[in-house]
Coordinates of N, CA and C in Angstrom, one line a residue:
M1 N -27.0 11.6 -1.4 CA -26.3 11.4 -2.8 C -25.3 10.4 -3.0
R2 N -25.6 9.2 -3.8 CA -24.6 8.5 -3.9 C -23.5 8.7 -5.3
V3 N -22.2 8.3 -4.5 CA -21.3 8.7 -5.5 C -21.0 7.6 -6.4
P4 N -20.9 7.7 -7.7 CA -20.8 6.8 -8.8 C -19.1 6.1 -8.5
V5 N -18.8 4.7 -8.1 CA -17.8 4.3 -8.1 C -17.0 4.3 -9.7
K6 N -15.8 4.7 -9.5 CA -15.0 4.3 -10.6 C -14.4 3.0 -10.6
K7 N -14.9 2.6 -11.8 CA -14.4 1.4 -12.3 C -12.8 1.3 -12.9
S8 N -11.8 0.4 -12.6 CA -10.7 0.5 -13.5 C -10.8 -0.3 -14.6
K9 N -9.9 0.0 -15.4 CA -10.1 -0.8 -16.9 C -8.7 -1.6 -16.9
K10 N -8.7 -2.4 -17.7 CA -7.7 -3.3 -17.9 C -6.2 -2.8 -18.4
N11 N -5.2 -3.0 -17.7 CA -4.1 -1.9 -18.2 C -3.5 -2.7 -19.4
K12 N -3.3 -2.5 -20.5 CA -2.6 -3.2 -21.6 C -1.4 -2.5 -22.0
R13 N -1.0 -1.6 -21.3 CA 0.3 -0.9 -21.5 C 1.5 -1.6 -20.8
G14 N 2.7 -1.3 -21.6 CA 3.8 -1.9 -20.5 C 4.4 -3.4 -21.1
N15 N 5.4 -3.7 -20.5 CA 6.2 -5.0 -20.8 C 5.2 -6.2 -20.3
R16 N 4.9 -7.3 -21.0 CA 4.1 -8.2 -20.5 C 4.8 -9.2 -19.9
N17 N 6.3 -9.5 -20.6 CA 6.9 -10.4 -19.6 C 7.5 -9.8 -18.3
L18 N 7.5 -8.4 -18.0 CA 7.9 -8.1 -16.8 C 6.6 -7.9 -15.7
K19 N 5.7 -7.9 -16.2 CA 4.4 -8.0 -15.8 C 4.1 -9.4 -15.0
A20 N 4.4 -10.4 -15.9 CA 4.5 -11.9 -15.6 C 5.4 -12.1 -14.4
I21 N 6.3 -11.5 -14.4 CA 7.6 -11.6 -13.5 C 6.8 -11.3 -11.9
L22 N 6.7 -9.7 -12.3 CA 6.4 -8.9 -11.0 C 5.0 -9.7 -10.3
V23 N 3.9 -10.2 -11.2 CA 3.0 -11.1 -10.7 C 3.3 -11.9 -9.8
Q24 N 4.2 -13.0 -10.4 CA 4.7 -13.7 -9.7 C 5.5 -13.7 -8.4
C25 N 6.3 -12.7 -8.6 CA 7.1 -12.4 -7.3 C 5.9 -11.9 -6.3
A26 N 4.9 -10.9 -6.6 CA 4.0 -10.6 -5.4 C 3.0 -11.8 -5.3
W27 N 2.6 -13.0 -6.0 CA 2.1 -13.8 -5.1 C 3.2 -14.4 -4.2
A28 N 4.3 -14.5 -4.6 CA 5.3 -15.0 -3.3 C 5.7 -14.2 -2.1
A29 N 5.6 -12.7 -2.3 CA 5.5 -11.9 -1.3 C 4.2 -11.9 -0.5
S30 N 3.1 -12.1 -1.2 CA 1.7 -12.0 -0.6 C 1.7 -13.5 0.7
R31 N 2.6 -14.3 0.0 CA 2.4 -15.4 1.2 C 3.4 -15.5 2.3
S32 N 4.5 -14.7 2.0 CA 5.4 -14.6 3.1 C 5.1 -14.3 4.5
K33 N 5.7 -14.4 5.6 CA 5.0 -13.6 6.8 C 5.5 -12.4 7.6
N34 N 5.3 -11.7 8.3 CA 5.9 -10.8 8.8 C 6.8 -10.0 7.8
N35 N 6.2 -9.4 6.9 CA 6.9 -8.2 6.3 C 5.7 -7.1 5.6
R36 N 6.2 -6.3 5.1 CA 5.7 -5.0 4.7 C 4.9 -5.3 3.6
L37 N 5.2 -6.0 2.7 CA 4.3 -6.6 1.4 C 3.0 -7.5 1.8
S38 N 3.2 -8.4 2.7 CA 2.3 -9.0 2.8 C 1.2 -8.5 3.7
A39 N 1.6 -7.6 4.6 CA 0.9 -6.5 5.3 C -0.1 -6.0 4.6
M40 N 0.5 -5.2 3.3 CA -0.2 -4.5 2.3 C -1.3 -5.4 1.4
Y41 N -0.6 -6.6 1.2 CA -1.4 -7.3 0.5 C -2.8 -7.9 1.2
S42 N -2.5 -8.0 2.4 CA -3.8 -8.7 3.4 C -4.8 -7.3 3.8
R43 N -4.2 -6.1 3.6 CA -5.0 -5.0 3.9 C -5.9 -4.7 2.5
I44 N -5.2 -4.9 1.3 CA -5.9 -4.9 0.0 C -6.9 -5.1 0.1
V45 N -6.7 -6.8 -0.2 CA -7.5 -7.8 -0.4 C -8.9 -7.8 -0.1
K46 N -8.9 -7.3 1.2 CA -10.4 -7.3 1.6 C -11.3 -6.4 1.1
R47 N -11.0 -5.4 0.0 CA -11.6 -4.4 -0.3 C -11.4 -4.5 -1.7
A48 N -10.9 -5.1 -2.3 CA -10.4 -5.3 -3.8 C -10.5 -6.4 -4.5
G49 N -10.2 -7.6 -3.7 CA -10.3 -8.8 -4.0 C -8.8 -9.2 -4.5
K50 N -8.5 -10.5 -4.8 CA -7.4 -11.2 -4.9 C -6.4 -10.4 -5.9
Q51 N -7.0 -10.6 -7.1 CA -6.3 -10.3 -8.5 C -5.8 -8.6 -8.5
K52 N -6.8 -7.8 -7.9 CA -6.4 -6.4 -7.8 C -5.3 -6.1 -7.0
A53 N -5.4 -7.2 -5.8 CA -4.3 -7.1 -4.7 C -3.2 -7.2 -5.0
I54 N -3.0 -7.9 -5.8 CA -1.6 -8.6 -6.5 C -1.1 -7.9 -7.2
I55 N -2.1 -7.2 -8.1 CA -1.6 -6.1 -9.1 C -1.3 -4.7 -8.5
A56 N -1.6 -4.6 -7.3 CA -1.4 -3.1 -6.4 C 0.3 -3.6 -5.9
L57 N 0.4 -5.3 -5.5 CA 1.6 -5.4 -4.7 C 2.7 -5.5 -5.6
A58 N 2.4 -5.8 -7.1 CA 3.1 -6.0 -7.9 C 3.7 -4.5 -8.4
H59 N 2.9 -3.4 -8.2 CA 3.1 -2.1 -8.5 C 4.1 -1.5 -7.5
A60 N 3.9 -1.8 -6.2 CA 4.8 -1.3 -5.2 C 5.9 -1.9 -5.3
M61 N 6.0 -3.2 -5.7 CA 7.2 -3.7 -5.9 C 8.3 -3.3 -6.8
I62 N 7.6 -2.7 -8.0 CA 8.1 -2.2 -9.1 C 8.4 -0.5 -8.6
R63 N 8.0 -0.3 -7.9 CA 8.4 1.5 -7.2 C 9.5 1.1 -6.3
I64 N 9.5 0.1 -5.6 CA 10.6 -0.1 -4.5 C 11.7 -0.7 -5.0
I65 N 11.8 -1.4 -6.3 CA 13.0 -1.8 -7.3 C 13.6 -0.1 -7.6
Y66 N 12.5 0.5 -8.4 CA 13.0 1.7 -9.0 C 14.0 2.6 -7.9
V67 N 13.5 2.3 -7.1 CA 14.2 3.4 -5.8 C 15.4 3.1 -5.5
M68 N 15.7 1.4 -5.3 CA 16.7 0.6 -5.1 C 17.8 1.1 -6.2
L69 N 17.1 1.1 -7.6 CA 18.3 1.0 -8.4 C 18.7 2.3 -8.7
R70 N 17.8 3.4 -8.7 CA 18.2 5.2 -9.0 C 19.1 5.5 -7.6
D71 N 18.7 4.8 -6.6 CA 19.7 5.6 -5.2 C 20.5 4.6 -5.1
K72 N 21.1 3.3 -5.4 CA 21.6 2.3 -5.3 C 21.9 2.2 -4.0
V73 N 20.9 1.6 -3.4 CA 20.7 1.4 -1.9 C 20.0 -0.1 -2.0
P74 N 20.5 -0.7 -0.9 CA 19.9 -1.9 -0.4 C 18.4 -1.9 -0.2
Y75 N 17.8 -3.2 -0.2 CA 16.3 -3.0 0.3 C 16.3 -3.4 1.8
T76 N 15.9 -2.4 2.3 CA 15.6 -2.7 4.1 C 14.0 -2.9 4.2
E77 N 13.7 -4.0 4.8 CA 12.6 -4.5 5.3 C 12.2 -3.8 6.6
R78 N 11.0 -3.1 6.3 CA 10.4 -2.2 7.4 C 9.3 -2.9 8.5
G79 N 9.2 -3.9 8.1 CA 8.1 -4.8 9.1 C 6.5 -4.6 8.8
T80 N 5.5 -5.3 9.6 CA 4.4 -5.0 9.3 C 3.7 -4.0 10.0
E81 N 4.7 -3.3 11.2 CA 3.9 -2.2 11.6 C 4.2 -0.8 10.7
Y82 N 5.2 -1.0 9.8 CA 5.3 0.1 9.2 C 4.3 0.6 8.2
V83 N 3.2 -0.2 8.0 CA 2.1 -0.3 6.9 C 1.2 0.7 7.7
N84 N 0.5 0.4 8.8 CA -0.6 1.2 9.4 C -1.0 0.9 10.9
T85 N -0.2 1.8 11.6 CA -0.1 1.6 13.4 C -1.1 2.4 13.4
P86 N -1.9 2.2 14.7 CA -3.2 3.0 15.4 C -2.4 4.4 15.8
E87 N -1.2 4.3 16.2 CA -0.4 5.8 16.5 C -0.3 6.6 15.3
Q88 N 0.0 6.2 14.1 CA -0.2 6.6 12.7 C -1.3 7.0 12.3
T89 N -2.1 6.3 12.2 CA -3.5 6.9 12.1 C -4.1 7.9 13.0
A90 N -3.8 7.9 14.4 CA -4.1 8.9 15.1 C -3.6 10.3 14.8
S91 N -1.9 10.1 14.8 CA -1.2 11.3 13.9 C -2.1 11.9 12.8
Y92 N -2.1 11.5 11.8 CA -2.6 11.5 10.8 C -3.9 12.3 10.7
L93 N -5.1 11.8 11.4 CA -6.1 12.6 11.6 C -6.2 13.6 12.4
I94 N -5.4 13.6 13.5 CA -5.1 14.9 14.4 C -4.6 16.1 13.5
Q95 N -3.7 15.9 12.6 CA -3.1 16.7 11.7 C -4.1 17.3 10.8
K96 N -4.8 16.5 10.4 CA -6.1 16.8 9.8 C -7.3 17.8 9.9
L97 N -7.5 17.5 11.1 CA -8.5 18.0 12.0 C -7.6 19.6 12.3
Q98 N -6.5 19.3 12.5 CA -5.8 21.0 12.6 C -5.5 21.6 11.4
K99 N -5.6 21.1 10.5 CA -5.7 21.8 9.3 C -6.9 22.5 8.8
L100 N -8.1 21.9 9.4 CA -9.5 22.3 9.2 C -9.7 23.5 10.3
G101 N -8.7 23.7 11.2 CA -8.9 24.9 11.9 C -9.7 24.3 13.1
F102 N -9.5 23.2 13.4 CA -10.1 22.7 15.3 C -8.8 22.2 15.7
Q103 N -9.1 22.6 17.3 CA -8.0 22.4 18.3 C -8.3 21.1 19.1
V104 N -7.2 19.9 18.8 CA -7.5 18.7 19.3 C -7.1 18.5 20.6
E105 N -7.6 17.8 21.4 CA -7.0 17.4 22.8 C -7.3 16.1 22.9
L106 N -6.4 15.3 23.2 CA -6.7 13.8 23.5 C -6.4 13.7 24.9
T107 N -7.5 12.7 25.4 CA -7.8 12.2 26.6 C -7.7 10.6 26.7
P108 N -7.1 10.0 27.5 CA -7.3 8.6 27.2 C -8.4 8.1 28.1
T109 N -8.7 7.0 27.5 CA -10.0 6.4 28.0 C -9.5 5.2 28.9
T110 N -10.6 5.0 29.9 CA -10.5 3.8 31.0 C -11.6 3.0 30.7
G111 N -11.1 1.6 31.0 CA -12.3 0.8 30.9 C -11.7 -0.5 30.0

């Protein structure tokens, strides 16, 4: 059975000027090299397209800005490895299987 895809609607709420500035900053961040935001953009653009990836990047940036202002901390770049490393993916999937009641034993492959 095919699950219907939920289509997103155009976001009409919020400050239009702030959105315009964030989108401009997101375009600049998407073109920069070796940082968390550009890695996030390249990951999202594959499945969602450029425009939606930019809006997602702007949303991530506003969340980062909010935490910086709330906690009064400077921004620290975590690099491209922060987004999704194979080790993080493996540990996440192992934890999910263990929560489902499976015992997981990893053996390295040769070849």
